[in-house]
Structure formats: structure tokens, C-alpha cells
Amino acid sequence: MLRSRIIPCLLVRDKGLVKTVNFKNPKYVGDPINAVKIFNEKLVDELIVLDIDASRDRREPDYKMIENLAAECRMPFCYGGGIKTVEQAVRISNLGVEKVALSSSAIEAPELISDIAAAIGRQSVVVVFDVRKTLFGSYDAYLFNGSKKVKGDLLSLIKQAEHLGAGEIVINSIDRDGKMAGYDEKLIRLVRDAIDIPLTILGGAGSLDDIKTVIHEHKIIGVAAGSLFVFKGIYKAVLINYPSVTEKKLLNTFD
């Protein structure tokens, strides 16, 4: 039976694992390799790793870091950050990475989506949209850690990515990032109803109940989280964690 994927999302800066709030003030929380080793033991569904500065700084992906992470991963691995050419995507795929994630490059050069899909397969191309809610209740996409607003309608940009060959869309809520106060249900419904490819939602999870709510409301969907799987308790002590096999089954059980 198909079930929703529950996905830790690790943010990397200068080779270190960090956490942000509203895309600001990155806080160092450890070594990403150690986090991957723990997630291996916990039988994680999938892992997303995003280098948060690579695209903003206009630099190439850190291939050595990616190679080390891919060698350690025992689960499907999606990497994003700094990918601007087909050659880079192919090189990363050849390192053992199952999916490559595009963000700013997918908006600045949309044809790259089609070119990469042709080279490594549509199922391996993920397009990430960093999204912020407007004062009027609509949503805009942003680039470079939320510092530059994208012109154009969000849904039109998402549908364009799907049409060009994206195999999956990730929606990352800037407003909910690191807040651990629940996902943006309105945003999920808006995007889910607009596309026919897999959707993963990120930003806001503070408990397994938040994940359960999304799964039960939207059925088969990717549910990603950062802080929830890195912090523990009201004081946010750093502790890599993930639901047990039994807990995952309960999250995907419907009345």
C-alpha cells in the first residue's frame, strides 16, 4: 500500500549542519555525517540535504561533501544547492544521489529542468519553491534564502516546472521555517490541487501530530521537517530523532 514519506531535511552551511528560523540566523547543530548515520539506524524513508548558501554565493556544489553523504546514506537521498548545469546534476547523480533539487536555477533558467530530466530522468528532478505569504493572503516565491522575491504568480511557476519535467515539487514555507507551530494547510491545499506530480511540504512541523494532520488531510504526500528531527523538548536540545516503525504505521493509518 502506498503511504506518505516522512522526510528529515538537513540544512548545510560551511559543511556544518545548521537550523534557521524564517530562513535567518543559522545555528550550528552538528556534523551532517553523524546525523546521517543516526538516520540510517532509524530507517528513515528519505533524506533531503540543502546547502543553503551555494546558490546565493554563486558557487559550485561541494562534491566531496556530497560524495561523503551519499556514501553514508542508506536511504533515498535528495541534494540541493548550487546546481546550475546539466553537467553538475549528472556528476551529483553519479555520486549516488537519487534526486537533485533545483531552486533559483529552475526559475532563472527554466529550460534547465527539461535538460536535467532528459539526462538523469524526470523522477530524479525536484524543484523547490521557497514561499512567503503576502499581507493579502496570497503567496510569493523567493530566491536566495528568502532575500529576493520572484516576479510572477506562484502557481503558474509551479505548473511551469511540472510541464518542463519536474518529477516532484517541494514547497518550503519561509513563514513557518523553524517555528514548529504546524504546517500551512492553506498553502498545501493550494499547491496539491494544482499539480499531478508528487508534492512534499516543508516548514512548521512541531510534533508528530502535525505530520499526522497533513497525512490524514492530504493522503499520499511527502511530509518533510527539520527542527522536529534535530531538536527535542521545550529547550530544543540537539537530539537527532525520527518516528519508530510503529509510529510511522500509525501516522499512515486511516480511520
PDB file of N, CA and C in Angstrom, residues 70-172:
ATOM      1  N   ALA A  70      26.506  10.757   0.403  1.00  0.00           N
ATOM      2  CA  ALA A  70      25.895   9.686  -0.391  1.00  0.00           C
ATOM      3  C   ALA A  70      26.463   8.325  -0.008  1.00  0.00           C
ATOM      4  N   ALA A  71      27.764   8.288   0.278  1.00  0.00           N
ATOM      5  CA  ALA A  71      28.393   7.017   0.665  1.00  0.00           C
ATOM      6  C   ALA A  71      27.853   6.514   1.987  1.00  0.00           C
ATOM      7  N   GLU A  72      27.450   7.434   2.845  1.00  0.00           N
ATOM      8  CA  GLU A  72      26.944   7.055   4.168  1.00  0.00           C
ATOM      9  C   GLU A  72      25.458   6.722   4.153  1.00  0.00           C
ATOM     10  N   CYS A  73      24.702   7.373   3.250  1.00  0.00           N
ATOM     11  CA  CYS A  73      23.242   7.237   3.228  1.00  0.00           C
ATOM     12  C   CYS A  73      22.802   5.815   2.885  1.00  0.00           C
ATOM     13  N   ARG A  74      21.846   5.312   3.633  1.00  0.00           N
ATOM     14  CA  ARG A  74      21.231   4.011   3.330  1.00  0.00           C
ATOM     15  C   ARG A  74      19.755   4.189   2.985  1.00  0.00           C
ATOM     16  N   MET A  75      19.400   5.423   2.656  1.00  0.00           N
ATOM     17  CA  MET A  75      18.038   5.740   2.259  1.00  0.00           C
ATOM     18  C   MET A  75      18.092   6.613   1.007  1.00  0.00           C
ATOM     19  N   PRO A  76      16.994   6.754   0.249  1.00  0.00           N
ATOM     20  CA  PRO A  76      16.998   7.674  -0.889  1.00  0.00           C
ATOM     21  C   PRO A  76      17.430   9.069  -0.451  1.00  0.00           C
ATOM     22  N   PHE A  77      18.284   9.689  -1.249  1.00  0.00           N
ATOM     23  CA  PHE A  77      18.957  10.931  -0.867  1.00  0.00           C
ATOM     24  C   PHE A  77      18.709  11.976  -1.951  1.00  0.00           C
ATOM     25  N   CYS A  78      18.208  13.137  -1.521  1.00  0.00           N
ATOM     26  CA  CYS A  78      17.989  14.278  -2.408  1.00  0.00           C
ATOM     27  C   CYS A  78      18.919  15.406  -1.980  1.00  0.00           C
ATOM     28  N   TYR A  79      19.700  15.933  -2.931  1.00  0.00           N
ATOM     29  CA  TYR A  79      20.613  17.037  -2.627  1.00  0.00           C
ATOM     30  C   TYR A  79      20.235  18.267  -3.441  1.00  0.00           C
ATOM     31  N   GLY A  80      20.305  19.433  -2.800  1.00  0.00           N
ATOM     32  CA  GLY A  80      20.092  20.692  -3.494  1.00  0.00           C
ATOM     33  C   GLY A  80      21.064  21.752  -3.016  1.00  0.00           C
ATOM     34  N   GLY A  81      21.415  22.656  -3.940  1.00  0.00           N
ATOM     35  CA  GLY A  81      22.305  23.753  -3.595  1.00  0.00           C
ATOM     36  C   GLY A  81      23.387  23.958  -4.634  1.00  0.00           C
ATOM     37  N   GLY A  82      23.287  25.036  -5.393  1.00  0.00           N
ATOM     38  CA  GLY A  82      24.332  25.393  -6.339  1.00  0.00           C
ATOM     39  C   GLY A  82      24.276  24.705  -7.684  1.00  0.00           C
ATOM     40  N   ILE A  83      23.250  23.918  -7.953  1.00  0.00           N
ATOM     41  CA  ILE A  83      23.168  23.183  -9.223  1.00  0.00           C
ATOM     42  C   ILE A  83      22.642  24.115 -10.320  1.00  0.00           C
ATOM     43  N   LYS A  84      23.486  24.373 -11.311  1.00  0.00           N
ATOM     44  CA  LYS A  84      23.121  25.316 -12.365  1.00  0.00           C
ATOM     45  C   LYS A  84      23.343  24.773 -13.770  1.00  0.00           C
ATOM     46  N   THR A  85      23.876  23.557 -13.877  1.00  0.00           N
ATOM     47  CA  THR A  85      24.119  22.986 -15.202  1.00  0.00           C
ATOM     48  C   THR A  85      23.738  21.506 -15.204  1.00  0.00           C
ATOM     49  N   VAL A  86      23.522  20.991 -16.406  1.00  0.00           N
ATOM     50  CA  VAL A  86      23.246  19.564 -16.559  1.00  0.00           C
ATOM     51  C   VAL A  86      24.443  18.754 -16.092  1.00  0.00           C
ATOM     52  N   GLU A  87      25.642  19.220 -16.423  1.00  0.00           N
ATOM     53  CA  GLU A  87      26.863  18.502 -16.049  1.00  0.00           C
ATOM     54  C   GLU A  87      26.977  18.349 -14.534  1.00  0.00           C
ATOM     55  N   GLN A  88      26.632  19.391 -13.800  1.00  0.00           N
ATOM     56  CA  GLN A  88      26.677  19.309 -12.339  1.00  0.00           C
ATOM     57  C   GLN A  88      25.674  18.285 -11.825  1.00  0.00           C
ATOM     58  N   ALA A  89      24.472  18.314 -12.379  1.00  0.00           N
ATOM     59  CA  ALA A  89      23.433  17.372 -11.951  1.00  0.00           C
ATOM     60  C   ALA A  89      23.841  15.937 -12.230  1.00  0.00           C
ATOM     61  N   VAL A  90      24.416  15.694 -13.400  1.00  0.00           N
ATOM     62  CA  VAL A  90      24.853  14.341 -13.755  1.00  0.00           C
ATOM     63  C   VAL A  90      25.979  13.896 -12.821  1.00  0.00           C
ATOM     64  N   ARG A  91      26.910  14.784 -12.554  1.00  0.00           N
ATOM     65  CA  ARG A  91      28.021  14.443 -11.651  1.00  0.00           C
ATOM     66  C   ARG A  91      27.502  14.068 -10.274  1.00  0.00           C
ATOM     67  N   ILE A  92      26.543  14.823  -9.771  1.00  0.00           N
ATOM     68  CA  ILE A  92      25.965  14.536  -8.458  1.00  0.00           C
ATOM     69  C   ILE A  92      25.209  13.221  -8.478  1.00  0.00           C
ATOM     70  N   SER A  93      24.452  12.982  -9.536  1.00  0.00           N
ATOM     71  CA  SER A  93      23.734  11.715  -9.671  1.00  0.00           C
ATOM     72  C   SER A  93      24.695  10.536  -9.679  1.00  0.00           C
ATOM     73  N   ASN A  94      25.826  10.703 -10.342  1.00  0.00           N
ATOM     74  CA  ASN A  94      26.818   9.630 -10.427  1.00  0.00           C
ATOM     75  C   ASN A  94      27.509   9.366  -9.091  1.00  0.00           C
ATOM     76  N   LEU A  95      27.383  10.288  -8.152  1.00  0.00           N
ATOM     77  CA  LEU A  95      27.953  10.084  -6.821  1.00  0.00           C
ATOM     78  C   LEU A  95      27.051   9.205  -5.947  1.00  0.00           C
ATOM     79  N   GLY A  96      25.867   8.873  -6.474  1.00  0.00           N
ATOM     80  CA  GLY A  96      24.951   8.022  -5.717  1.00  0.00           C
ATOM     81  C   GLY A  96      23.763   8.753  -5.141  1.00  0.00           C
ATOM     82  N   VAL A  97      23.516   9.967  -5.631  1.00  0.00           N
ATOM     83  CA  VAL A  97      22.388  10.773  -5.163  1.00  0.00           C
ATOM     84  C   VAL A  97      21.171  10.469  -6.039  1.00  0.00           C
ATOM     85  N   GLU A  98      20.070  10.069  -5.412  1.00  0.00           N
ATOM     86  CA  GLU A  98      18.886   9.663  -6.180  1.00  0.00           C
ATOM     87  C   GLU A  98      18.131  10.838  -6.794  1.00  0.00           C
ATOM     88  N   LYS A  99      18.136  11.992  -6.132  1.00  0.00           N
ATOM     89  CA  LYS A  99      17.398  13.155  -6.635  1.00  0.00           C
ATOM     90  C   LYS A  99      18.245  14.414  -6.504  1.00  0.00           C
ATOM     91  N   VAL A 100      18.143  15.286  -7.491  1.00  0.00           N
ATOM     92  CA  VAL A 100      18.771  16.599  -7.391  1.00  0.00           C
ATOM     93  C   VAL A 100      17.671  17.644  -7.290  1.00  0.00           C
ATOM     94  N   ALA A 101      17.879  18.614  -6.415  1.00  0.00           N
ATOM     95  CA  ALA A 101      16.879  19.653  -6.174  1.00  0.00           C
ATOM     96  C   ALA A 101      17.351  20.973  -6.768  1.00  0.00           C
ATOM     97  N   LEU A 102      16.483  21.584  -7.556  1.00  0.00           N
ATOM     98  CA  LEU A 102      16.748  22.890  -8.154  1.00  0.00           C
ATOM     99  C   LEU A 102      15.854  23.913  -7.483  1.00  0.00           C
ATOM    100  N   SER A 103      16.363  25.117  -7.325  1.00  0.00           N
ATOM    101  CA  SER A 103      15.545  26.183  -6.754  1.00  0.00           C
ATOM    102  C   SER A 103      15.701  27.442  -7.586  1.00  0.00           C
ATOM    103  N   SER A 104      16.687  28.271  -7.273  1.00  0.00           N
ATOM    104  CA  SER A 104      16.866  29.515  -8.027  1.00  0.00           C
ATOM    105  C   SER A 104      17.123  29.250  -9.508  1.00  0.00           C
ATOM    106  N   SER A 105      17.893  28.210  -9.825  1.00  0.00           N
ATOM    107  CA  SER A 105      18.214  27.936 -11.234  1.00  0.00           C
ATOM    108  C   SER A 105      16.981  27.525 -12.026  1.00  0.00           C
ATOM    109  N   ALA A 106      16.006  26.891 -11.365  1.00  0.00           N
ATOM    110  CA  ALA A 106      14.783  26.473 -12.048  1.00  0.00           C
ATOM    111  C   ALA A 106      13.910  27.662 -12.417  1.00  0.00           C
ATOM    112  N   ILE A 107      14.103  28.774 -11.720  1.00  0.00           N
ATOM    113  CA  ILE A 107      13.337  29.980 -12.008  1.00  0.00           C
ATOM    114  C   ILE A 107      14.104  30.898 -12.955  1.00  0.00           C
ATOM    115  N   GLU A 108      15.410  30.982 -12.752  1.00  0.00           N
ATOM    116  CA  GLU A 108      16.231  31.850 -13.604  1.00  0.00           C
ATOM    117  C   GLU A 108      16.452  31.245 -14.987  1.00  0.00           C
ATOM    118  N   ALA A 109      16.499  29.926 -15.070  1.00  0.00           N
ATOM    119  CA  ALA A 109      16.705  29.243 -16.355  1.00  0.00           C
ATOM    120  C   ALA A 109      15.812  28.012 -16.407  1.00  0.00           C
ATOM    121  N   PRO A 110      14.498  28.188 -16.598  1.00  0.00           N
ATOM    122  CA  PRO A 110      13.538  27.076 -16.514  1.00  0.00           C
ATOM    123  C   PRO A 110      13.846  25.905 -17.429  1.00  0.00           C
ATOM    124  N   GLU A 111      14.482  26.174 -18.575  1.00  0.00           N
ATOM    125  CA  GLU A 111      14.800  25.098 -19.507  1.00  0.00           C
ATOM    126  C   GLU A 111      15.747  24.069 -18.893  1.00  0.00           C
ATOM    127  N   LEU A 112      16.445  24.461 -17.835  1.00  0.00           N
ATOM    128  CA  LEU A 112      17.349  23.536 -17.155  1.00  0.00           C
ATOM    129  C   LEU A 112      16.593  22.335 -16.595  1.00  0.00           C
ATOM    130  N   ILE A 113      15.348  22.539 -16.199  1.00  0.00           N
ATOM    131  CA  ILE A 113      14.527  21.440 -15.677  1.00  0.00           C
ATOM    132  C   ILE A 113      14.404  20.343 -16.728  1.00  0.00           C
ATOM    133  N   SER A 114      14.045  20.729 -17.955  1.00  0.00           N
ATOM    134  CA  SER A 114      13.884  19.763 -19.046  1.00  0.00           C
ATOM    135  C   SER A 114      15.202  19.094 -19.393  1.00  0.00           C
ATOM    136  N   ASP A 115      16.278  19.874 -19.412  1.00  0.00           N
ATOM    137  CA  ASP A 115      17.578  19.336 -19.801  1.00  0.00           C
ATOM    138  C   ASP A 115      18.072  18.307 -18.781  1.00  0.00           C
ATOM    139  N   ILE A 116      17.897  18.599 -17.505  1.00  0.00           N
ATOM    140  CA  ILE A 116      18.342  17.663 -16.468  1.00  0.00           C
ATOM    141  C   ILE A 116      17.449  16.429 -16.453  1.00  0.00           C
ATOM    142  N   ALA A 117      16.150  16.621 -16.636  1.00  0.00           N
ATOM    143  CA  ALA A 117      15.226  15.486 -16.680  1.00  0.00           C
ATOM    144  C   ALA A 117      15.591  14.542 -17.823  1.00  0.00           C
ATOM    145  N   ALA A 118      15.996  15.100 -18.960  1.00  0.00           N
ATOM    146  CA  ALA A 118      16.394  14.271 -20.096  1.00  0.00           C
ATOM    147  C   ALA A 118      17.676  13.494 -19.807  1.00  0.00           C
ATOM    148  N   ALA A 119      18.537  14.087 -18.968  1.00  0.00           N
ATOM    149  CA  ALA A 119      19.835  13.480 -18.696  1.00  0.00           C
ATOM    150  C   ALA A 119      19.787  12.414 -17.604  1.00  0.00           C
ATOM    151  N   ILE A 120      18.995  12.631 -16.562  1.00  0.00           N
ATOM    152  CA  ILE A 120      19.023  11.694 -15.425  1.00  0.00           C
ATOM    153  C   ILE A 120      17.653  11.112 -15.090  1.00  0.00           C
ATOM    154  N   GLY A 121      16.611  11.534 -15.806  1.00  0.00           N
ATOM    155  CA  GLY A 121      15.271  11.012 -15.560  1.00  0.00           C
ATOM    156  C   GLY A 121      14.411  11.976 -14.770  1.00  0.00           C
ATOM    157  N   ARG A 122      13.172  12.086 -15.191  1.00  0.00           N
ATOM    158  CA  ARG A 122      12.250  13.018 -14.543  1.00  0.00           C
ATOM    159  C   ARG A 122      12.071  12.722 -13.057  1.00  0.00           C
ATOM    160  N   GLN A 123      12.066  11.436 -12.698  1.00  0.00           N
ATOM    161  CA  GLN A 123      11.836  11.057 -11.308  1.00  0.00           C
ATOM    162  C   GLN A 123      12.950  11.555 -10.390  1.00  0.00           C
ATOM    163  N   SER A 124      14.073  11.973 -10.983  1.00  0.00           N
ATOM    164  CA  SER A 124      15.220  12.423 -10.194  1.00  0.00           C
ATOM    165  C   SER A 124      15.318  13.940 -10.088  1.00  0.00           C
ATOM    166  N   VAL A 125      14.349  14.656 -10.654  1.00  0.00           N
ATOM    167  CA  VAL A 125      14.396  16.121 -10.665  1.00  0.00           C
ATOM    168  C   VAL A 125      13.338  16.695  -9.719  1.00  0.00           C
ATOM    169  N   VAL A 126      13.805  17.392  -8.705  1.00  0.00           N
ATOM    170  CA  VAL A 126      12.935  18.032  -7.714  1.00  0.00           C
ATOM    171  C   VAL A 126      13.090  19.542  -7.853  1.00  0.00           C
ATOM    172  N   VAL A 127      11.989  20.258  -7.845  1.00  0.00           N
ATOM    173  CA  VAL A 127      12.057  21.723  -7.850  1.00  0.00           C
ATOM    174  C   VAL A 127      11.504  22.237  -6.523  1.00  0.00           C
ATOM    175  N   VAL A 128      12.336  23.029  -5.845  1.00  0.00           N
ATOM    176  CA  VAL A 128      11.989  23.566  -4.526  1.00  0.00           C
ATOM    177  C   VAL A 128      11.551  25.012  -4.670  1.00  0.00           C
ATOM    178  N   PHE A 129      10.387  25.328  -4.095  1.00  0.00           N
ATOM    179  CA  PHE A 129       9.905  26.703  -4.069  1.00  0.00           C
ATOM    180  C   PHE A 129       9.876  27.189  -2.614  1.00  0.00           C
ATOM    181  N   ASP A 130      10.670  28.225  -2.334  1.00  0.00           N
ATOM    182  CA  ASP A 130      10.630  28.879  -1.027  1.00  0.00           C
ATOM    183  C   ASP A 130       9.537  29.939  -1.093  1.00  0.00           C
ATOM    184  N   VAL A 131       8.566  29.829  -0.193  1.00  0.00           N
ATOM    185  CA  VAL A 131       7.322  30.593  -0.339  1.00  0.00           C
ATOM    186  C   VAL A 131       7.032  31.416   0.911  1.00  0.00           C
ATOM    187  N   ARG A 132       6.590  32.642   0.687  1.00  0.00           N
ATOM    188  CA  ARG A 132       6.192  33.516   1.797  1.00  0.00           C
ATOM    189  C   ARG A 132       4.779  34.042   1.539  1.00  0.00           C
ATOM    190  N   LYS A 133       3.984  34.120   2.579  1.00  0.00           N
ATOM    191  CA  LYS A 133       2.616  34.620   2.469  1.00  0.00           C
ATOM    192  C   LYS A 133       2.621  36.141   2.410  1.00  0.00           C
ATOM    193  N   THR A 134       1.761  36.713   1.558  1.00  0.00           N
ATOM    194  CA  THR A 134       1.647  38.160   1.449  1.00  0.00           C
ATOM    195  C   THR A 134       0.656  38.693   2.476  1.00  0.00           C
ATOM    196  N   LEU A 135       0.619  40.006   2.605  1.00  0.00           N
ATOM    197  CA  LEU A 135      -0.334  40.641   3.519  1.00  0.00           C
ATOM    198  C   LEU A 135      -1.773  40.389   3.092  1.00  0.00           C
ATOM    199  N   PHE A 136      -1.963  40.056   1.814  1.00  0.00           N
ATOM    200  CA  PHE A 136      -3.306  39.851   1.278  1.00  0.00           C
ATOM    201  C   PHE A 136      -3.717  38.378   1.291  1.00  0.00           C
ATOM    202  N   GLY A 137      -2.842  37.505   1.820  1.00  0.00           N
ATOM    203  CA  GLY A 137      -3.191  36.091   1.938  1.00  0.00           C
ATOM    204  C   GLY A 137      -2.798  35.227   0.763  1.00  0.00           C
ATOM    205  N   SER A 138      -2.192  35.828  -0.264  1.00  0.00           N
ATOM    206  CA  SER A 138      -1.677  35.036  -1.384  1.00  0.00           C
ATOM    207  C   SER A 138      -0.230  34.647  -1.066  1.00  0.00           C
ATOM    208  N   TYR A 139       0.462  34.044  -2.042  1.00  0.00           N
ATOM    209  CA  TYR A 139       1.816  33.557  -1.782  1.00  0.00           C
ATOM    210  C   TYR A 139       2.756  33.962  -2.911  1.00  0.00           C
ATOM    211  N   ASP A 140       3.995  34.291  -2.527  1.00  0.00           N
ATOM    212  CA  ASP A 140       5.041  34.609  -3.488  1.00  0.00           C
ATOM    213  C   ASP A 140       6.215  33.659  -3.296  1.00  0.00           C
ATOM    214  N   ALA A 141       6.925  33.391  -4.387  1.00  0.00           N
ATOM    215  CA  ALA A 141       8.155  32.606  -4.323  1.00  0.00           C
ATOM    216  C   ALA A 141       9.337  33.547  -4.133  1.00  0.00           C
ATOM    217  N   TYR A 142      10.358  33.041  -3.433  1.00  0.00           N
ATOM    218  CA  TYR A 142      11.561  33.829  -3.158  1.00  0.00           C
ATOM    219  C   TYR A 142      12.809  33.024  -3.500  1.00  0.00           C
ATOM    220  N   LEU A 143      13.889  33.755  -3.798  1.00  0.00           N
ATOM    221  CA  LEU A 143      15.182  33.151  -4.082  1.00  0.00           C
ATOM    222  C   LEU A 143      16.199  33.534  -3.006  1.00  0.00           C
ATOM    223  N   PHE A 144      17.311  32.814  -2.994  1.00  0.00           N
ATOM    224  CA  PHE A 144      18.481  33.159  -2.186  1.00  0.00           C
ATOM    225  C   PHE A 144      18.132  33.384  -0.710  1.00  0.00           C
ATOM    226  N   ASN A 145      17.672  32.312  -0.089  1.00  0.00           N
ATOM    227  CA  ASN A 145      17.335  32.336   1.340  1.00  0.00           C
ATOM    228  C   ASN A 145      16.272  33.381   1.689  1.00  0.00           C
ATOM    229  N   GLY A 146      15.335  33.556   0.777  1.00  0.00           N
ATOM    230  CA  GLY A 146      14.222  34.470   1.045  1.00  0.00           C
ATOM    231  C   GLY A 146      14.536  35.931   0.854  1.00  0.00           C
ATOM    232  N   SER A 147      15.650  36.247   0.180  1.00  0.00           N
ATOM    233  CA  SER A 147      16.075  37.645   0.058  1.00  0.00           C
ATOM    234  C   SER A 147      15.589  38.336  -1.214  1.00  0.00           C
ATOM    235  N   LYS A 148      15.111  37.564  -2.202  1.00  0.00           N
ATOM    236  CA  LYS A 148      14.705  38.155  -3.471  1.00  0.00           C
ATOM    237  C   LYS A 148      13.374  37.576  -3.920  1.00  0.00           C
ATOM    238  N   LYS A 149      12.373  38.444  -4.037  1.00  0.00           N
ATOM    239  CA  LYS A 149      11.053  37.986  -4.477  1.00  0.00           C
ATOM    240  C   LYS A 149      11.045  37.726  -5.977  1.00  0.00           C
ATOM    241  N   VAL A 150      10.367  36.642  -6.340  1.00  0.00           N
ATOM    242  CA  VAL A 150      10.260  36.261  -7.750  1.00  0.00           C
ATOM    243  C   VAL A 150       9.028  36.919  -8.359  1.00  0.00           C
ATOM    244  N   LYS A 151       9.195  37.485  -9.528  1.00  0.00           N
ATOM    245  CA  LYS A 151       8.051  38.045 -10.237  1.00  0.00           C
ATOM    246  C   LYS A 151       7.212  36.913 -10.803  1.00  0.00           C
ATOM    247  N   GLY A 152       5.910  37.090 -10.783  1.00  0.00           N
ATOM    248  CA  GLY A 152       5.032  36.088 -11.373  1.00  0.00           C
ATOM    249  C   GLY A 152       4.217  35.344 -10.335  1.00  0.00           C
ATOM    250  N   ASP A 153       3.142  34.752 -10.808  1.00  0.00           N
ATOM    251  CA  ASP A 153       2.206  34.005  -9.962  1.00  0.00           C
ATOM    252  C   ASP A 153       2.824  32.681  -9.511  1.00  0.00           C
ATOM    253  N   LEU A 154       2.724  32.371  -8.238  1.00  0.00           N
ATOM    254  CA  LEU A 154       3.340  31.165  -7.691  1.00  0.00           C
ATOM    255  C   LEU A 154       2.837  29.909  -8.395  1.00  0.00           C
ATOM    256  N   LEU A 155       1.534  29.750  -8.522  1.00  0.00           N
ATOM    257  CA  LEU A 155       1.005  28.535  -9.143  1.00  0.00           C
ATOM    258  C   LEU A 155       1.421  28.406 -10.595  1.00  0.00           C
ATOM    259  N   SER A 156       1.538  29.523 -11.290  1.00  0.00           N
ATOM    260  CA  SER A 156       1.996  29.477 -12.680  1.00  0.00           C
ATOM    261  C   SER A 156       3.437  28.983 -12.749  1.00  0.00           C
ATOM    262  N   LEU A 157       4.268  29.422 -11.804  1.00  0.00           N
ATOM    263  CA  LEU A 157       5.656  28.975 -11.764  1.00  0.00           C
ATOM    264  C   LEU A 157       5.741  27.481 -11.458  1.00  0.00           C
ATOM    265  N   ILE A 158       4.898  27.026 -10.544  1.00  0.00           N
ATOM    266  CA  ILE A 158       4.895  25.609 -10.171  1.00  0.00           C
ATOM    267  C   ILE A 158       4.422  24.747 -11.335  1.00  0.00           C
ATOM    268  N   LYS A 159       3.340  25.178 -11.985  1.00  0.00           N
ATOM    269  CA  LYS A 159       2.828  24.422 -13.133  1.00  0.00           C
ATOM    270  C   LYS A 159       3.828  24.401 -14.277  1.00  0.00           C
ATOM    271  N   GLN A 160       4.558  25.496 -14.452  1.00  0.00           N
ATOM    272  CA  GLN A 160       5.594  25.534 -15.482  1.00  0.00           C
ATOM    273  C   GLN A 160       6.676  24.499 -15.184  1.00  0.00           C
ATOM    274  N   ALA A 161       7.084  24.404 -13.913  1.00  0.00           N
ATOM    275  CA  ALA A 161       8.100  23.420 -13.530  1.00  0.00           C
ATOM    276  C   ALA A 161       7.613  22.002 -13.812  1.00  0.00           C
ATOM    277  N   GLU A 162       6.341  21.735 -13.504  1.00  0.00           N
ATOM    278  CA  GLU A 162       5.774  20.416 -13.786  1.00  0.00           C
ATOM    279  C   GLU A 162       5.779  20.145 -15.284  1.00  0.00           C
ATOM    280  N   HIS A 163       5.346  21.115 -16.060  1.00  0.00           N
ATOM    281  CA  HIS A 163       5.270  20.963 -17.512  1.00  0.00           C
ATOM    282  C   HIS A 163       6.646  20.720 -18.129  1.00  0.00           C
ATOM    283  N   LEU A 164       7.673  21.348 -17.566  1.00  0.00           N
ATOM    284  CA  LEU A 164       9.019  21.241 -18.126  1.00  0.00           C
ATOM    285  C   LEU A 164       9.732  19.948 -17.736  1.00  0.00           C
ATOM    286  N   GLY A 165       9.157  19.189 -16.783  1.00  0.00           N
ATOM    287  CA  GLY A 165       9.755  17.903 -16.481  1.00  0.00           C
ATOM    288  C   GLY A 165      10.121  17.632 -15.043  1.00  0.00           C
ATOM    289  N   ALA A 166       9.707  18.504 -14.134  1.00  0.00           N
ATOM    290  CA  ALA A 166       9.957  18.216 -12.722  1.00  0.00           C
ATOM    291  C   ALA A 166       9.205  16.952 -12.314  1.00  0.00           C
ATOM    292  N   GLY A 167       9.863  16.098 -11.551  1.00  0.00           N
ATOM    293  CA  GLY A 167       9.211  14.880 -11.076  1.00  0.00           C
ATOM    294  C   GLY A 167       8.601  15.038  -9.707  1.00  0.00           C
ATOM    295  N   GLU A 168       8.955  16.121  -9.027  1.00  0.00           N
ATOM    296  CA  GLU A 168       8.437  16.368  -7.673  1.00  0.00           C
ATOM    297  C   GLU A 168       8.576  17.847  -7.365  1.00  0.00           C
ATOM    298  N   ILE A 169       7.643  18.360  -6.598  1.00  0.00           N
ATOM    299  CA  ILE A 169       7.682  19.742  -6.123  1.00  0.00           C
ATOM    300  C   ILE A 169       7.841  19.729  -4.601  1.00  0.00           C
ATOM    301  N   VAL A 170       8.759  20.542  -4.103  1.00  0.00           N
ATOM    302  CA  VAL A 170       8.880  20.759  -2.664  1.00  0.00           C
ATOM    303  C   VAL A 170       8.490  22.205  -2.373  1.00  0.00           C
ATOM    304  N   ILE A 171       7.540  22.387  -1.467  1.00  0.00           N
ATOM    305  CA  ILE A 171       7.128  23.721  -1.042  1.00  0.00           C
ATOM    306  C   ILE A 171       7.667  23.967   0.358  1.00  0.00           C
ATOM    307  N   ASN A 172       8.514  24.972   0.483  1.00  0.00           N
ATOM    308  CA  ASN A 172       9.159  25.301   1.756  1.00  0.00           C
ATOM    309  C   ASN A 172       8.612  26.638   2.252  1.00  0.00           C
TER     310      ASN A 172
END
